[in-house]
């Protein structure tokens, strides 16, 4: 069990650029979640997958955001035409079929949009 | 999801017991109470979960009174490394965790 990994850990970009983040969940975890966290606040739910199916998207996930989990393993979160308000920590989590109530989080990707 | 209220911050010293109380007056019958811990620049980490009475693991204890409208996370004999933000969550173990602002616990030497 190597834990949830995320790449990159830090990303600085200019307003208007596209960015893509990757999340590798714990192997055999069928659920994968994306959250966003701003300074001083708790994480906010963005979306989640069960295997390769994206089952819910938060209203926070505007049309500029897209997430995929093509083979039910790793996932990517893309932000198009980034805005300064997108600056945040993007967290990925996963959970196993036998213990869905416990989500294991990765270290996050910290995005700064200049 | 039921809303939770917990103190913004708490200070303690090494070796003391820290108790964080979370209020959740509108908790539903199917809801569980879960606590996560988060260190700076890391993702949250599951600590403990309970439904009623008392739950204990190697890290903490969770006390839940009969009416379940509140709960208390107890951290025994804290050390400097327990300095973190602690989140109380209430939900029916659905997929969507709802975090508040949490309680920042600062442990001093």
PDB file of C-alpha atoms in Angstrom, chain A:
ATOM      1  CA  UNK A   1       0.000   0.000   0.000  1.00  0.00           C
ATOM      2  CA  UNK A   2       1.876   3.006  -1.282  1.00  0.00           C
ATOM      3  CA  UNK A   3      -0.827   5.560  -0.592  1.00  0.00           C
ATOM      4  CA  UNK A   4      -2.487   8.067  -2.884  1.00  0.00           C
ATOM      5  CA  UNK A   5      -0.018  10.021  -4.999  1.00  0.00           C
ATOM      6  CA  UNK A   6      -0.516  13.268  -6.851  1.00  0.00           C
ATOM      7  CA  UNK A   7       1.541  14.985  -9.487  1.00  0.00           C
ATOM      8  CA  UNK A   8       2.734  17.679  -9.628  1.00  0.00           C
ATOM      9  CA  UNK A   9       2.918  18.797  -6.018  1.00  0.00           C
ATOM     10  CA  UNK A  10       3.143  22.441  -7.016  1.00  0.00           C
ATOM     11  CA  UNK A  11       2.121  24.295 -10.152  1.00  0.00           C
ATOM     12  CA  UNK A  12       2.496  27.968 -11.001  1.00  0.00           C
ATOM     13  CA  UNK A  13       0.765  29.168 -14.127  1.00  0.00           C
ATOM     14  CA  UNK A  14      -0.365  32.354 -15.767  1.00  0.00           C
ATOM     15  CA  UNK A  15      -3.987  33.344 -16.032  1.00  0.00           C
ATOM     16  CA  UNK A  16      -5.564  31.847 -19.131  1.00  0.00           C
ATOM     17  CA  UNK A  17      -3.319  28.807 -19.344  1.00  0.00           C
ATOM     18  CA  UNK A  18      -4.536  25.223 -19.070  1.00  0.00           C
ATOM     19  CA  UNK A  19      -3.267  22.917 -16.339  1.00  0.00           C
ATOM     20  CA  UNK A  20      -3.654  19.191 -15.727  1.00  0.00           C
ATOM     21  CA  UNK A  21      -3.174  17.312 -12.491  1.00  0.00           C
ATOM     22  CA  UNK A  22      -2.820  13.584 -12.025  1.00  0.00           C
ATOM     23  CA  UNK A  23      -3.923  11.352  -9.160  1.00  0.00           C
ATOM     24  CA  UNK A  24      -2.938   7.730  -8.615  1.00  0.00           C
ATOM     25  CA  UNK A  25      -5.205   6.125  -6.022  1.00  0.00           C
ATOM     26  CA  UNK A  26      -4.394   3.210  -3.788  1.00  0.00           C
ATOM     27  CA  UNK A  27      -4.519   0.089  -5.930  1.00  0.00           C
ATOM     28  CA  UNK A  28      -7.862  -1.706  -5.933  1.00  0.00           C
ATOM     29  CA  UNK A  29      -9.663   1.339  -4.561  1.00  0.00           C
ATOM     30  CA  UNK A  30     -12.695   1.653  -6.801  1.00  0.00           C
ATOM     31  CA  UNK A  31     -13.739   5.152  -5.719  1.00  0.00           C
ATOM     32  CA  UNK A  32     -11.726   8.271  -6.434  1.00  0.00           C
ATOM     33  CA  UNK A  33     -12.584  11.771  -5.260  1.00  0.00           C
ATOM     34  CA  UNK A  34     -11.390  15.288  -6.040  1.00  0.00           C
ATOM     35  CA  UNK A  35     -11.568  18.132  -3.532  1.00  0.00           C
ATOM     36  CA  UNK A  36     -10.399  21.730  -3.528  1.00  0.00           C
ATOM     37  CA  UNK A  37      -9.075  23.524  -0.465  1.00  0.00           C
ATOM     38  CA  UNK A  38      -8.408  27.229  -0.068  1.00  0.00           C
ATOM     39  CA  UNK A  39      -6.400  28.789   2.711  1.00  0.00           C
ATOM     40  CA  UNK A  40      -8.031  28.523   6.119  1.00  0.00           C
ATOM     41  CA  UNK A  41     -10.920  26.418   4.880  1.00  0.00           C
ATOM     42  CA  UNK A  42     -11.665  22.733   4.865  1.00  0.00           C
ATOM     43  CA  UNK A  43     -11.649  20.755   1.628  1.00  0.00           C
ATOM     44  CA  UNK A  44     -14.667  21.143  -0.664  1.00  0.00           C
ATOM     45  CA  UNK A  45     -15.983  18.255  -2.719  1.00  0.00           C
ATOM     46  CA  UNK A  46     -15.624  18.614  -6.490  1.00  0.00           C
ATOM     47  CA  UNK A  47     -16.402  15.250  -8.057  1.00  0.00           C
ATOM     48  CA  UNK A  48     -16.038  11.511  -7.654  1.00  0.00           C
ATOM     49  CA  UNK A  49     -15.670   8.354  -9.718  1.00  0.00           C
ATOM     50  CA  UNK A  50     -16.692   4.813  -9.115  1.00  0.00           C
ATOM     51  CA  UNK A  51     -14.359   2.844 -11.325  1.00  0.00           C
ATOM     52  CA  UNK A  52     -14.348   4.785 -14.614  1.00  0.00           C
ATOM     53  CA  UNK A  53     -17.779   6.370 -14.182  1.00  0.00           C
ATOM     54  CA  UNK A  54     -18.022   9.951 -12.979  1.00  0.00           C
ATOM     55  CA  UNK A  55     -21.085   9.840 -10.743  1.00  0.00           C
ATOM     56  CA  UNK A  56     -21.397  13.362  -9.416  1.00  0.00           C
ATOM     57  CA  UNK A  57     -20.013  16.814  -9.999  1.00  0.00           C
ATOM     58  CA  UNK A  58     -20.306  19.691  -7.573  1.00  0.00           C
ATOM     59  CA  UNK A  59     -21.614  23.074  -8.642  1.00  0.00           C
ATOM     60  CA  UNK A  60     -18.088  24.262  -7.864  1.00  0.00           C
ATOM     61  CA  UNK A  61     -16.907  22.387 -10.936  1.00  0.00           C
ATOM     62  CA  UNK A  62     -17.476  24.949 -13.653  1.00  0.00           C
ATOM     63  CA  UNK A  63     -17.352  24.180 -17.375  1.00  0.00           C
ATOM     64  CA  UNK A  64     -13.656  24.983 -17.338  1.00  0.00           C
ATOM     65  CA  UNK A  65     -12.999  21.944 -15.170  1.00  0.00           C
ATOM     66  CA  UNK A  66     -12.988  18.394 -16.458  1.00  0.00           C
ATOM     67  CA  UNK A  67     -12.018  15.168 -14.764  1.00  0.00           C
ATOM     68  CA  UNK A  68     -11.424  11.742 -16.214  1.00  0.00           C
ATOM     69  CA  UNK A  69     -10.603   8.272 -14.992  1.00  0.00           C
ATOM     70  CA  UNK A  70     -10.313   6.400 -18.269  1.00  0.00           C
ATOM     71  CA  UNK A  71      -9.490   2.894 -17.074  1.00  0.00           C
ATOM     72  CA  UNK A  72     -10.712   3.093 -13.551  1.00  0.00           C
ATOM     73  CA  UNK A  73      -7.204   3.557 -12.215  1.00  0.00           C
ATOM     74  CA  UNK A  74      -5.517   6.975 -12.252  1.00  0.00           C
ATOM     75  CA  UNK A  75      -7.463  10.182 -12.756  1.00  0.00           C
ATOM     76  CA  UNK A  76      -6.735  13.573 -14.256  1.00  0.00           C
ATOM     77  CA  UNK A  77      -8.233  16.947 -13.427  1.00  0.00           C
ATOM     78  CA  UNK A  78      -7.882  19.623 -16.081  1.00  0.00           C
ATOM     79  CA  UNK A  79      -8.578  23.305 -15.640  1.00  0.00           C
ATOM     80  CA  UNK A  80      -8.891  25.314 -18.823  1.00  0.00           C
ATOM     81  CA  UNK A  81      -8.352  29.062 -19.068  1.00  0.00           C
ATOM     82  CA  UNK A  82      -7.234  29.307 -15.455  1.00  0.00           C
ATOM     83  CA  UNK A  83      -8.322  32.264 -13.339  1.00  0.00           C
ATOM     84  CA  UNK A  84      -6.738  33.675 -10.221  1.00  0.00           C
ATOM     85  CA  UNK A  85      -9.662  32.334  -8.227  1.00  0.00           C
ATOM     86  CA  UNK A  86      -8.608  28.819  -9.167  1.00  0.00           C
ATOM     87  CA  UNK A  87      -5.569  29.152  -6.909  1.00  0.00           C
ATOM     88  CA  UNK A  88      -5.984  26.462  -4.269  1.00  0.00           C
ATOM     89  CA  UNK A  89      -4.834  23.049  -3.111  1.00  0.00           C
ATOM     90  CA  UNK A  90      -6.394  20.272  -5.185  1.00  0.00           C
ATOM     91  CA  UNK A  91      -6.738  17.063  -3.208  1.00  0.00           C
ATOM     92  CA  UNK A  92      -7.424  13.577  -4.439  1.00  0.00           C
ATOM     93  CA  UNK A  93      -8.721  10.746  -2.265  1.00  0.00           C
ATOM     94  CA  UNK A  94      -9.695   7.132  -2.782  1.00  0.00           C
ATOM     95  CA  UNK A  95     -11.645   4.490  -0.886  1.00  0.00           C
ATOM     96  CA  UNK A  96     -11.967   0.738  -1.057  1.00  0.00           C
ATOM     97  CA  UNK A  97     -15.126  -1.246  -1.788  1.00  0.00           C
ATOM     98  CA  UNK A  98     -15.138  -2.731   1.702  1.00  0.00           C
ATOM     99  CA  UNK A  99     -14.640   0.581   3.540  1.00  0.00           C
ATOM    100  CA  UNK A 100     -16.199   3.320   1.479  1.00  0.00           C
ATOM    101  CA  UNK A 101     -16.607   5.510   4.560  1.00  0.00           C
ATOM    102  CA  UNK A 102     -12.865   5.997   4.943  1.00  0.00           C
ATOM    103  CA  UNK A 103     -11.243   8.180   2.324  1.00  0.00           C
ATOM    104  CA  UNK A 104      -7.459   8.202   1.970  1.00  0.00           C
ATOM    105  CA  UNK A 105      -6.113  11.511   0.770  1.00  0.00           C
ATOM    106  CA  UNK A 106      -3.057  12.306  -1.279  1.00  0.00           C
ATOM    107  CA  UNK A 107      -0.656  15.166  -0.510  1.00  0.00           C
ATOM    108  CA  UNK A 108      -2.411  17.523  -2.913  1.00  0.00           C
ATOM    109  CA  UNK A 109      -1.350  19.735  -5.789  1.00  0.00           C
ATOM    110  CA  UNK A 110      -0.948  23.385  -4.881  1.00  0.00           C
ATOM    111  CA  UNK A 111      -1.915  25.626  -7.784  1.00  0.00           C
ATOM    112  CA  UNK A 112      -1.001  29.290  -8.011  1.00  0.00           C
ATOM    113  CA  UNK A 113      -2.450  31.296 -10.868  1.00  0.00           C
ATOM    114  CA  UNK A 114      -0.662  34.582 -11.498  1.00  0.00           C
TER     115      UNK A 114
END
